[in-house]
Amino acid sequence: MKLRILHLYPKEMNLYGDHGNILSIVKRCEWRGIKAEVVVHEPGDPIPDDIDIIFGGGGQDSNQNTIEDDLRAIGPKLKELVESDVPTLVVCGLYQLFGEYFQTGDGNKIEGIGILDLHTVAGKNRLIGNVVVDESEFGEIVGYENHSGLTRLGKNVRPLGTVSKGNGNNGDDELEGARYHNCIGTYLHGPILPKNPRITDFLISKAIERQTGQPAKLARLNDTAETRAHKVASTRP
Ligand code: GLN
């Protein structure tokens, strides 16, 4: 068994440890004897068909601008993969651009690829700090946010969870993130996966199920370090 992980724009879209999400997926595969190969996507590269997991991180407004044209070019292919249930995690900057658009604070409209039914408009203040999200199938989720964009969800996505600390999508409807097929969009950096290993295992399980056509039975791992990291993050002010 081998899983191929597509890492979108690691140079341009990588904030607050987002790259650690790739390490988390690779390690939790390797610890179970599953081979994991990372396929890096930079502007101009083609998107291969045999992709098992997609990941994309956050970025400054200027970097979102840099990748806008390439993202639009690969958008239809990414949409096809997401809608064929490829497990996908997009954080902050790419979460916004998997939606319809991001209107930045200086009035620039960066077009998204419309996979997720949501749109984002910059607010006056940045939303910065630690976040705790409840009421999701993953239990409590912890992370760190830093964004100007305020995201509103449409009818075709459901939220990842409800915020009990921090702001999440916009700071007023208490919602955080979005889900569509096996795609998770979230504002949480930190990075999110090492401290929330149930989400990592969700991505790995769905990838195996898609490849084999059978339910995945993942071996249990010793999550002592992950649980401690989670607790520390959840008690931060
Ligand atoms: N530039 C976007 C914003 O400020 C995304 C930031 C991020 O990825 N952390 O909203």
PDB file of N, CA and C in Angstrom, residues 95 116 118 136-138 153 156-161 176-185 202 206:
ATOM      1  N   TYR A  95      -7.790  27.525   1.943  1.00  0.00           N
ATOM      2  CA  TYR A  95      -9.213  27.333   2.316  1.00  0.00           C
ATOM      3  C   TYR A  95     -10.029  28.431   1.634  1.00  0.00           C
ATOM      4  N   LEU A 116     -15.512  24.885  -2.825  1.00  0.00           N
ATOM      5  CA  LEU A 116     -16.274  25.040  -1.582  1.00  0.00           C
ATOM      6  C   LEU A 116     -17.237  26.218  -1.736  1.00  0.00           C
ATOM      7  N   LEU A 118     -18.424  28.976  -0.470  1.00  0.00           N
ATOM      8  CA  LEU A 118     -18.159  29.998   0.549  1.00  0.00           C
ATOM      9  C   LEU A 118     -17.416  31.163  -0.105  1.00  0.00           C
ATOM     10  N   SER A 136     -17.589  18.430  16.786  1.00  0.00           N
ATOM     11  CA  SER A 136     -17.342  17.862  15.469  1.00  0.00           C
ATOM     12  C   SER A 136     -17.083  16.381  15.667  1.00  0.00           C
ATOM     13  N   GLU A 137     -17.139  15.608  14.612  1.00  0.00           N
ATOM     14  CA  GLU A 137     -16.910  14.165  14.758  1.00  0.00           C
ATOM     15  C   GLU A 137     -15.483  13.858  15.216  1.00  0.00           C
ATOM     16  N   PHE A 138     -14.608  14.866  15.164  1.00  0.00           N
ATOM     17  CA  PHE A 138     -13.229  14.658  15.584  1.00  0.00           C
ATOM     18  C   PHE A 138     -13.024  15.003  17.061  1.00  0.00           C
ATOM     19  N   LEU A 153     -20.229  30.796   4.937  1.00  0.00           N
ATOM     20  CA  LEU A 153     -20.518  29.532   4.272  1.00  0.00           C
ATOM     21  C   LEU A 153     -21.829  29.609   3.500  1.00  0.00           C
ATOM     22  N   ASN A 156     -24.103  24.621   0.381  1.00  0.00           N
ATOM     23  CA  ASN A 156     -23.555  23.331  -0.058  1.00  0.00           C
ATOM     24  C   ASN A 156     -22.369  22.824   0.743  1.00  0.00           C
ATOM     25  N   VAL A 157     -22.015  23.536   1.813  1.00  0.00           N
ATOM     26  CA  VAL A 157     -20.967  23.034   2.703  1.00  0.00           C
ATOM     27  C   VAL A 157     -21.524  23.020   4.119  1.00  0.00           C
ATOM     28  N   ARG A 158     -20.932  22.174   4.966  1.00  0.00           N
ATOM     29  CA  ARG A 158     -21.291  22.247   6.383  1.00  0.00           C
ATOM     30  C   ARG A 158     -20.049  22.671   7.145  1.00  0.00           C
ATOM     31  N   PRO A 159     -20.223  23.263   8.331  1.00  0.00           N
ATOM     32  CA  PRO A 159     -19.041  23.709   9.069  1.00  0.00           C
ATOM     33  C   PRO A 159     -18.253  22.522   9.621  1.00  0.00           C
ATOM     34  N   LEU A 160     -16.979  22.757   9.907  1.00  0.00           N
ATOM     35  CA  LEU A 160     -16.168  21.738  10.573  1.00  0.00           C
ATOM     36  C   LEU A 160     -16.599  21.610  12.028  1.00  0.00           C
ATOM     37  N   GLY A 161     -16.925  22.716  12.658  1.00  0.00           N
ATOM     38  CA  GLY A 161     -17.355  22.669  14.053  1.00  0.00           C
ATOM     39  C   GLY A 161     -17.748  24.047  14.547  1.00  0.00           C
ATOM     40  N   GLU A 176     -16.583  27.363  12.470  1.00  0.00           N
ATOM     41  CA  GLU A 176     -15.196  27.265  12.009  1.00  0.00           C
ATOM     42  C   GLU A 176     -15.122  26.221  10.894  1.00  0.00           C
ATOM     43  N   GLY A 177     -14.438  26.601   9.826  1.00  0.00           N
ATOM     44  CA  GLY A 177     -14.118  25.659   8.762  1.00  0.00           C
ATOM     45  C   GLY A 177     -15.320  25.243   7.936  1.00  0.00           C
ATOM     46  N   ALA A 178     -15.043  24.344   6.988  1.00  0.00           N
ATOM     47  CA  ALA A 178     -16.093  23.849   6.092  1.00  0.00           C
ATOM     48  C   ALA A 178     -15.778  22.420   5.706  1.00  0.00           C
ATOM     49  N   ARG A 179     -16.852  21.659   5.412  1.00  0.00           N
ATOM     50  CA  ARG A 179     -16.670  20.287   4.933  1.00  0.00           C
ATOM     51  C   ARG A 179     -17.522  20.054   3.693  1.00  0.00           C
ATOM     52  N   TYR A 180     -16.935  19.307   2.754  1.00  0.00           N
ATOM     53  CA  TYR A 180     -17.608  18.997   1.488  1.00  0.00           C
ATOM     54  C   TYR A 180     -16.973  17.718   0.962  1.00  0.00           C
ATOM     55  N   HIS A 181     -17.760  16.682   0.677  1.00  0.00           N
ATOM     56  CA  HIS A 181     -17.190  15.357   0.363  1.00  0.00           C
ATOM     57  C   HIS A 181     -16.175  15.025   1.474  1.00  0.00           C
ATOM     58  N   ASN A 182     -14.936  14.632   1.092  1.00  0.00           N
ATOM     59  CA  ASN A 182     -13.922  14.372   2.125  1.00  0.00           C
ATOM     60  C   ASN A 182     -12.937  15.526   2.247  1.00  0.00           C
ATOM     61  N   CYS A 183     -13.399  16.711   1.877  1.00  0.00           N
ATOM     62  CA  CYS A 183     -12.543  17.912   1.955  1.00  0.00           C
ATOM     63  C   CYS A 183     -12.844  18.677   3.239  1.00  0.00           C
ATOM     64  N   ILE A 184     -11.777  19.011   3.944  1.00  0.00           N
ATOM     65  CA  ILE A 184     -11.897  19.847   5.149  1.00  0.00           C
ATOM     66  C   ILE A 184     -11.169  21.156   4.873  1.00  0.00           C
ATOM     67  N   GLY A 185     -11.879  22.266   5.050  1.00  0.00           N
ATOM     68  CA  GLY A 185     -11.242  23.580   4.999  1.00  0.00           C
ATOM     69  C   GLY A 185     -11.252  24.134   6.411  1.00  0.00           C
ATOM     70  N   PHE A 202      -8.380  10.437   9.790  1.00  0.00           N
ATOM     71  CA  PHE A 202      -9.529  10.533   8.880  1.00  0.00           C
ATOM     72  C   PHE A 202      -9.028  10.594   7.429  1.00  0.00           C
ATOM     73  N   LYS A 206      -9.707   7.558   4.742  1.00  0.00           N
ATOM     74  CA  LYS A 206     -10.495   7.797   3.525  1.00  0.00           C
ATOM     75  C   LYS A 206      -9.663   7.489   2.281  1.00  0.00           C
TER      76      LYS A 206
END
